[in-house]
Amino acid sequence: MTLTPSTAPPVTAGKPAAAGAGQRVQSAVVTYGFIFVTVALFAFFSLTEPTFRDSATLLDTLRYVSVAAILGLGVTLTLAVGGMDMSVGAVAGLGVTVAAKTMVIYNQVGAVAVLAVIAAGALVGLVNALLIVVLKVPDMLATLGTLFVIQGLKLILVDGQSISPGMTLDDGTTAPGRFTEGFLSIDRGTVAGVPISVVIFAGLTLAAWIFLSRTRWGRVLYAIGSNPEATRLAGVRVGAYRTLAYVLSGVLASVGGLILASRIGQGDVSAGTSQLLEAVAVALVGTSVLGRGKPNVWGTALGAVLIGVITTGLTIKGLPYYTQDVVEGAVLILALVFSFTLSRGNRR
């Protein structure tokens, strides 16, 4: 039967519009989903726990996450070149040990300890670069190996014991030095009421953003991560830039170690162990911010804030510490879904 215009089925105009609306919603979820999760959790804890809204609590939250955030910035730099630095937590712990030994055992001032810690971090970054760039060891395997070496080295440097002022040395004498007031102020001091560690976190975040997004070096790092062979054929010294990324990661991890040493006030041999997973998490989750799907500094910073909000909020609510990892992990997975699963479906 031939259909005349009067008998032909009508075209449903609403379907294309509905499909377009669905795509816009999904696109918005992909772009702003991570930010929405952070804001929603912040609002929930603020409404249900009045103490969460206190400025002191918020500053303490930022102070708590400053170490993981700074380590995460280092991981972000290595992700930008298509790699991954798994040694950042161990480097931070090494920084704690070096700082303590420099001031307590060798009786040096805080400035010397700062230089020694940063030099140690840069050295580890060079070792990682040697393994990865020169010896062609895969990034994760090389930095995991470095992680285990550093953990053992920390114990060797201090004979397996934590360093604290007034401790008895092997020769029976008392350790002559102590953590200086200036060094302790790195985490315990404030500037206009803001903890110095938070100021350092904010300053390094801004500097890393300018470096990655507003300089030629940063654009080259992203180009290497996207297509290293094409970048090499364009005349770029890929190995030198990858070395730069790992050295900067080591330096940033050592800065996190300085803050951690100032916070602890002693050379705890277990320091830094728990920082690796949080640093990697904030860097990976940061890729979901604004649907970019690539490492970015502001995403890493917001990832750190999300972890801080979760940890502080659950602590105020009195949840047992062993439940916090479960909730934290679930929220992080949800944020990653916004970045990877939904964005992949959106591209289709």
CSV table of C-alpha atoms in Angstrom, one decimal:
chain,number,residue,atom,x,y,z
A,1,MET,CA,0.0,0.0,0.0
A,2,THR,CA,1.3,3.4,-0.9
A,3,LEU,CA,1.0,5.9,1.9
A,4,THR,CA,-0.3,9.4,1.1
A,5,PRO,CA,0.9,12.4,3.0
A,6,SER,CA,-2.3,12.2,5.0
A,7,THR,CA,-1.9,8.5,6.0
A,8,ALA,CA,1.9,8.5,6.5
A,9,PRO,CA,3.0,8.0,10.2
A,10,PRO,CA,3.9,11.4,11.8
A,11,VAL,CA,7.5,12.2,12.6
A,12,THR,CA,8.1,12.4,16.3
A,13,ALA,CA,9.8,15.7,16.7
A,14,GLY,CA,10.5,15.1,20.4
A,15,LYS,CA,12.9,12.1,19.9
A,16,PRO,CA,15.9,14.0,18.5
A,17,ALA,CA,15.4,16.7,21.0
A,18,ALA,CA,15.2,14.2,23.8
A,19,ALA,CA,18.4,12.5,22.5
A,20,GLY,CA,20.1,15.9,22.3
A,21,ALA,CA,19.0,16.7,25.9
A,22,GLY,CA,20.3,13.3,27.1
A,23,GLN,CA,23.7,14.0,25.5
A,24,ARG,CA,23.9,17.4,27.1
A,25,VAL,CA,23.1,15.9,30.5
A,26,GLN,CA,25.7,13.2,30.1
A,27,SER,CA,28.3,15.8,28.8
A,28,ALA,CA,27.6,17.9,31.9
A,29,VAL,CA,28.0,14.9,34.2
A,30,VAL,CA,31.3,14.1,32.6
A,31,THR,CA,32.5,17.7,32.7
A,32,TYR,CA,31.3,18.7,36.2
A,33,GLY,CA,30.7,15.3,37.9
A,34,PHE,CA,33.9,15.3,40.0
A,35,ILE,CA,33.3,18.9,41.1
A,36,PHE,CA,29.7,18.0,42.0
A,37,VAL,CA,30.8,15.1,44.2
A,38,THR,CA,33.2,17.3,46.1
A,39,VAL,CA,30.7,20.1,46.6
A,40,ALA,CA,27.9,17.7,47.5
A,41,LEU,CA,30.1,16.0,50.2
A,42,PHE,CA,31.2,19.4,51.5
A,43,ALA,CA,27.6,20.6,51.8
A,44,PHE,CA,26.5,17.3,53.4
A,45,PHE,CA,29.1,17.5,56.2
A,46,SER,CA,28.6,21.2,56.6
A,47,LEU,CA,24.8,20.8,57.1
A,48,THR,CA,25.0,17.7,59.4
A,49,GLU,CA,28.1,18.7,61.4
A,50,PRO,CA,28.3,22.5,62.4
A,51,THR,CA,31.9,22.1,63.5
A,52,PHE,CA,32.9,21.1,60.0
A,53,ARG,CA,32.1,24.7,58.8
A,54,ASP,CA,34.6,26.3,61.3
A,55,SER,CA,37.5,28.0,59.5
A,56,ALA,CA,39.9,26.3,61.8
A,57,THR,CA,38.6,22.9,60.8
A,58,LEU,CA,38.8,23.8,57.1
A,59,LEU,CA,42.4,25.0,57.5
A,60,ASP,CA,43.3,21.9,59.4
A,61,THR,CA,41.8,19.9,56.5
A,62,LEU,CA,44.0,21.6,54.0
A,63,ARG,CA,47.0,21.2,56.3
A,64,TYR,CA,46.3,17.5,56.6
A,65,VAL,CA,46.1,17.0,52.8
A,66,SER,CA,49.1,19.3,51.9
A,67,VAL,CA,51.6,16.5,51.9
A,68,ALA,CA,49.6,14.1,49.7
A,69,ALA,CA,48.7,17.0,47.4
A,70,ILE,CA,52.3,18.1,46.9
A,71,LEU,CA,53.4,14.5,46.3
A,72,GLY,CA,50.4,14.2,43.9
A,73,LEU,CA,51.8,17.2,41.9
A,74,GLY,CA,55.0,15.3,41.3
A,75,VAL,CA,53.0,12.3,40.2
A,76,THR,CA,51.0,14.6,37.8
A,77,LEU,CA,54.2,15.7,36.2
A,78,THR,CA,55.3,12.1,35.5
A,79,LEU,CA,51.8,11.2,34.3
A,80,ALA,CA,52.1,14.1,31.8
A,81,VAL,CA,55.0,12.4,30.1
A,82,GLY,CA,53.2,9.1,30.0
A,83,GLY,CA,54.9,7.7,33.1
A,84,MET,CA,54.2,7.1,36.8
A,85,ASP,CA,56.3,7.8,39.9
A,86,MET,CA,55.6,5.2,42.5
A,87,SER,CA,58.5,6.2,44.8
A,88,VAL,CA,57.1,9.6,46.0
A,89,GLY,CA,55.9,8.2,49.4
A,90,ALA,CA,59.3,6.6,50.0
A,91,VAL,CA,61.1,9.8,49.0
A,92,ALA,CA,59.0,11.8,51.5
A,93,GLY,CA,59.9,9.3,54.2
A,94,LEU,CA,63.5,9.5,53.2
A,95,GLY,CA,63.2,13.3,53.6
A,96,VAL,CA,62.0,12.8,57.2
A,97,THR,CA,65.0,10.6,58.0
A,98,VAL,CA,67.5,12.9,56.4
A,99,ALA,CA,66.1,16.0,58.1
A,100,ALA,CA,66.1,14.3,61.5
A,101,LYS,CA,69.6,12.9,61.1
A,102,THR,CA,71.0,16.3,59.9
A,103,MET,CA,69.6,18.3,62.8
A,104,VAL,CA,69.5,15.8,65.7
A,105,ILE,CA,72.6,13.6,65.0
A,106,TYR,CA,74.8,16.1,63.1
A,107,ASN,CA,73.5,19.1,65.0
A,108,GLN,CA,73.0,21.3,61.9
A,109,VAL,CA,70.6,24.2,61.5
A,110,GLY,CA,67.2,23.8,59.8
A,111,ALA,CA,68.4,25.5,56.5
A,112,VAL,CA,71.1,22.8,56.1
A,113,ALA,CA,68.4,20.1,56.7
A,114,VAL,CA,66.2,21.6,54.0
A,115,LEU,CA,69.0,21.7,51.4
A,116,ALA,CA,70.0,18.1,52.3
A,117,VAL,CA,66.4,16.8,51.9
A,118,ILE,CA,65.8,18.6,48.6
A,119,ALA,CA,69.1,17.3,47.3
A,120,ALA,CA,68.2,13.7,48.3
A,121,GLY,CA,64.9,14.0,46.5
A,122,ALA,CA,66.5,15.4,43.3
A,123,LEU,CA,69.1,12.5,43.5
A,124,VAL,CA,66.3,9.9,43.7
A,125,GLY,CA,64.6,11.6,40.7
A,126,LEU,CA,67.9,11.3,38.7
A,127,VAL,CA,68.2,7.6,39.6
A,128,ASN,CA,64.6,7.0,38.4
A,129,ALA,CA,65.4,8.9,35.2
A,130,LEU,CA,68.5,6.8,34.7
A,131,LEU,CA,66.6,3.6,35.0
A,132,ILE,CA,63.7,4.7,32.8
A,133,VAL,CA,65.3,6.9,30.2
A,134,VAL,CA,68.8,5.3,29.8
A,135,LEU,CA,68.2,1.7,30.8
A,136,LYS,CA,64.7,1.6,29.4
A,137,VAL,CA,63.1,0.0,32.5
A,138,PRO,CA,59.3,0.5,32.5
A,139,ASP,CA,58.3,3.5,34.7
A,140,MET,CA,56.2,1.7,37.3
A,141,LEU,CA,58.7,-1.2,37.7
A,142,ALA,CA,61.7,1.2,38.0
A,143,THR,CA,60.1,3.4,40.6
A,144,LEU,CA,58.7,0.5,42.5
A,145,GLY,CA,62.2,-0.9,42.7
A,146,THR,CA,63.4,2.5,43.9
A,147,LEU,CA,60.7,2.5,46.5
A,148,PHE,CA,61.9,-0.7,48.1
A,149,VAL,CA,65.6,0.4,48.0
A,150,ILE,CA,64.7,3.7,49.7
A,151,GLN,CA,62.7,2.0,52.4
A,152,GLY,CA,65.7,-0.3,53.2
A,153,LEU,CA,68.1,2.7,52.9
A,154,LYS,CA,66.1,4.6,55.5
A,155,LEU,CA,66.5,1.8,58.0
A,156,ILE,CA,70.2,1.5,57.3
A,157,LEU,CA,70.8,5.2,57.8
A,158,VAL,CA,69.3,5.1,61.3
A,159,ASP,CA,70.0,1.4,62.3
A,160,GLY,CA,66.3,0.6,62.2
A,161,GLN,CA,65.3,3.1,64.9
A,162,SER,CA,63.5,6.4,64.8
A,163,ILE,CA,65.5,9.6,65.6
A,164,SER,CA,64.3,11.9,68.3
A,165,PRO,CA,66.0,14.7,70.3
A,166,GLY,CA,67.9,13.4,73.4
A,167,MET,CA,68.1,9.8,72.1
A,168,THR,CA,71.1,7.7,73.2
A,169,LEU,CA,73.5,7.0,70.4
A,170,ASP,CA,75.4,3.7,69.7
A,171,ASP,CA,78.5,5.1,71.5
A,172,GLY,CA,76.5,5.8,74.7
A,173,THR,CA,76.4,9.6,74.2
A,174,THR,CA,73.3,11.7,73.8
A,175,ALA,CA,72.3,13.1,70.4
A,176,PRO,CA,73.5,16.7,70.4
A,177,GLY,CA,70.9,18.4,68.2
A,178,ARG,CA,67.2,19.0,68.0
A,179,PHE,CA,64.6,20.1,65.5
A,180,THR,CA,65.0,23.9,65.3
A,181,GLU,CA,62.0,26.2,65.8
A,182,GLY,CA,62.4,27.5,62.3
A,183,PHE,CA,62.2,24.1,60.8
A,184,LEU,CA,59.2,23.1,62.9
A,185,SER,CA,57.4,26.2,61.7
A,186,ILE,CA,57.2,24.7,58.2
A,187,ASP,CA,54.0,22.9,59.3
A,188,ARG,CA,53.2,24.3,62.7
A,189,GLY,CA,53.7,28.0,61.8
A,190,THR,CA,51.1,30.3,60.2
A,191,VAL,CA,51.1,33.3,57.9
A,192,ALA,CA,48.1,35.6,58.5
A,193,GLY,CA,46.4,32.7,60.3
A,194,VAL,CA,47.0,30.3,57.4
A,195,PRO,CA,49.3,27.3,58.1
A,196,ILE,CA,52.6,27.6,56.3
A,197,SER,CA,52.2,24.1,54.8
A,198,VAL,CA,48.9,25.3,53.2
A,199,VAL,CA,50.7,28.3,51.8
A,200,ILE,CA,53.4,26.1,50.4
A,201,PHE,CA,50.8,23.7,48.9
A,202,ALA,CA,49.0,26.7,47.2
A,203,GLY,CA,52.2,28.2,45.9
A,204,LEU,CA,53.5,25.0,44.5
A,205,THR,CA,50.1,24.3,42.9
A,206,LEU,CA,50.1,27.7,41.2
A,207,ALA,CA,53.7,27.2,40.1
A,208,ALA,CA,53.1,23.7,38.7
A,209,TRP,CA,50.0,25.0,36.8
A,210,ILE,CA,52.0,27.8,35.2
A,211,PHE,CA,54.8,25.4,34.3
A,212,LEU,CA,52.5,22.8,32.7
A,213,SER,CA,50.0,25.1,31.1
A,214,ARG,CA,51.7,28.3,30.3
A,215,THR,CA,55.3,27.4,29.3
A,216,ARG,CA,56.9,25.6,26.4
A,217,TRP,CA,58.4,23.0,28.7
A,218,GLY,CA,54.9,22.0,30.0
A,219,ARG,CA,53.4,21.8,26.6
A,220,VAL,CA,56.3,19.6,25.5
A,221,LEU,CA,55.7,17.3,28.5
A,222,TYR,CA,52.1,16.8,27.5
A,223,ALA,CA,53.2,16.2,23.9
A,224,ILE,CA,55.6,13.5,25.0
A,225,GLY,CA,52.8,11.8,27.0
A,226,SER,CA,50.5,12.0,24.0
A,227,ASN,CA,52.9,10.7,21.3
A,228,PRO,CA,56.6,10.4,22.3
A,229,GLU,CA,57.7,9.2,18.9
A,230,ALA,CA,56.1,12.1,17.0
A,231,THR,CA,57.6,14.5,19.6
A,232,ARG,CA,61.0,12.9,19.1
A,233,LEU,CA,60.7,13.2,15.3
A,234,ALA,CA,59.9,16.9,15.8
A,235,GLY,CA,63.4,17.4,17.2
A,236,VAL,CA,62.6,17.4,20.9
A,237,ARG,CA,65.0,15.7,23.3
A,238,VAL,CA,62.4,13.4,24.8
A,239,GLY,CA,64.9,11.8,27.3
A,240,ALA,CA,65.9,15.2,28.8
A,241,TYR,CA,62.3,16.2,29.3
A,242,ARG,CA,61.4,12.9,30.9
A,243,THR,CA,64.4,13.3,33.2
A,244,LEU,CA,63.1,16.8,34.1
A,245,ALA,CA,59.7,15.4,35.1
A,246,TYR,CA,61.2,12.7,37.4
A,247,VAL,CA,63.7,15.1,39.0
A,248,LEU,CA,60.9,17.6,39.7
A,249,SER,CA,58.7,14.8,41.1
A,250,GLY,CA,61.6,13.8,43.5
A,251,VAL,CA,62.0,17.4,44.6
A,252,LEU,CA,58.3,17.9,45.2
A,253,ALA,CA,58.2,14.6,47.2
A,254,SER,CA,61.1,15.9,49.3
A,255,VAL,CA,59.2,19.1,50.0
A,256,GLY,CA,56.3,16.9,51.2
A,257,GLY,CA,58.9,15.1,53.4
A,258,LEU,CA,60.0,18.4,54.9
A,259,ILE,CA,56.4,19.2,55.9
A,260,LEU,CA,55.9,15.7,57.3
A,261,ALA,CA,59.2,15.9,59.3
A,262,SER,CA,58.0,19.3,60.7
A,263,ARG,CA,54.6,17.8,61.6
A,264,ILE,CA,56.0,14.7,63.3
A,265,GLY,CA,59.0,16.4,65.0
A,266,GLN,CA,61.1,13.2,64.9
A,267,GLY,CA,62.7,10.9,62.4
A,268,ASP,CA,59.9,8.2,62.3
A,269,VAL,CA,61.2,5.3,60.1
A,270,SER,CA,57.6,4.5,59.0
A,271,ALA,CA,56.9,8.0,57.8
A,272,GLY,CA,55.7,8.4,54.2
A,273,THR,CA,54.5,4.8,53.9
A,274,SER,CA,50.8,5.8,53.7
A,275,GLN,CA,51.4,8.8,51.4
A,276,LEU,CA,51.9,6.9,48.2
A,277,LEU,CA,48.4,5.7,47.7
A,278,GLU,CA,46.8,9.1,48.4
A,279,ALA,CA,49.3,10.9,46.1
A,280,VAL,CA,48.6,8.5,43.2
A,281,ALA,CA,44.8,8.7,43.9
A,282,VAL,CA,44.6,12.5,43.9
A,283,ALA,CA,46.7,12.6,40.7
A,284,LEU,CA,44.6,10.0,38.9
A,285,VAL,CA,41.2,11.3,40.1
A,286,GLY,CA,42.4,14.8,39.1
A,287,THR,CA,42.1,13.7,35.4
A,288,SER,CA,38.3,13.7,35.7
A,289,VAL,CA,38.1,17.4,36.5
A,290,LEU,CA,36.2,19.3,33.8
A,291,GLY,CA,36.2,16.1,31.7
A,292,ARG,CA,39.7,16.7,30.5
A,293,GLY,CA,40.8,13.1,30.8
A,294,LYS,CA,44.5,14.1,31.2
A,295,PRO,CA,46.7,14.9,34.1
A,296,ASN,CA,46.2,18.5,35.3
A,297,VAL,CA,47.3,20.4,38.3
A,298,TRP,CA,44.0,21.9,39.4
A,299,GLY,CA,42.4,18.5,39.2
A,300,THR,CA,45.1,17.1,41.5
A,301,ALA,CA,44.6,19.9,44.0
A,302,LEU,CA,40.8,19.3,44.0
A,303,GLY,CA,41.4,15.6,44.4
A,304,ALA,CA,43.4,16.3,47.5
A,305,VAL,CA,40.6,18.5,48.8
A,306,LEU,CA,38.1,15.7,48.2
A,307,ILE,CA,40.2,13.3,50.3
A,308,GLY,CA,40.5,15.9,53.0
A,309,VAL,CA,36.8,16.5,53.1
A,310,ILE,CA,36.0,12.8,53.3
A,311,THR,CA,38.6,12.1,56.0
A,312,THR,CA,37.7,15.2,58.2
A,313,GLY,CA,33.9,14.7,57.7
A,314,LEU,CA,34.0,11.0,58.7
A,315,THR,CA,36.3,11.7,61.6
A,316,ILE,CA,33.9,14.4,63.0
A,317,LYS,CA,31.0,12.0,62.6
A,318,GLY,CA,32.9,9.5,64.7
A,319,LEU,CA,33.1,6.7,62.2
A,320,PRO,CA,35.8,4.1,63.0
A,321,TYR,CA,39.0,4.7,61.2
A,322,TYR,CA,38.8,1.3,59.5
A,323,THR,CA,35.6,2.3,57.7
A,324,GLN,CA,37.0,5.6,56.3
A,325,ASP,CA,39.2,3.8,53.6
A,326,VAL,CA,36.1,2.0,52.3
A,327,VAL,CA,34.1,5.2,51.9
A,328,GLU,CA,37.1,7.1,50.6
A,329,GLY,CA,37.8,4.5,48.0
A,330,ALA,CA,34.1,4.3,46.9
A,331,VAL,CA,33.9,8.0,46.4
A,332,LEU,CA,37.2,8.0,44.4
A,333,ILE,CA,35.9,5.2,42.2
A,334,LEU,CA,32.7,7.2,41.6
A,335,ALA,CA,34.8,10.2,40.5
A,336,LEU,CA,36.8,8.0,38.2
A,337,VAL,CA,33.6,6.7,36.6
A,338,PHE,CA,32.7,10.3,35.7
A,339,SER,CA,36.1,10.6,33.9
A,340,PHE,CA,36.6,7.3,32.1
A,341,THR,CA,33.3,5.3,31.8
A,342,LEU,CA,30.9,8.1,31.1
A,343,SER,CA,33.3,10.1,29.0
A,344,ARG,CA,33.9,7.0,26.8
A,345,GLY,CA,30.2,6.6,26.3
A,346,ASN,CA,29.8,10.3,25.6
A,347,ARG,CA,32.4,10.0,22.8
A,348,ARG,CA,30.5,7.2,21.1
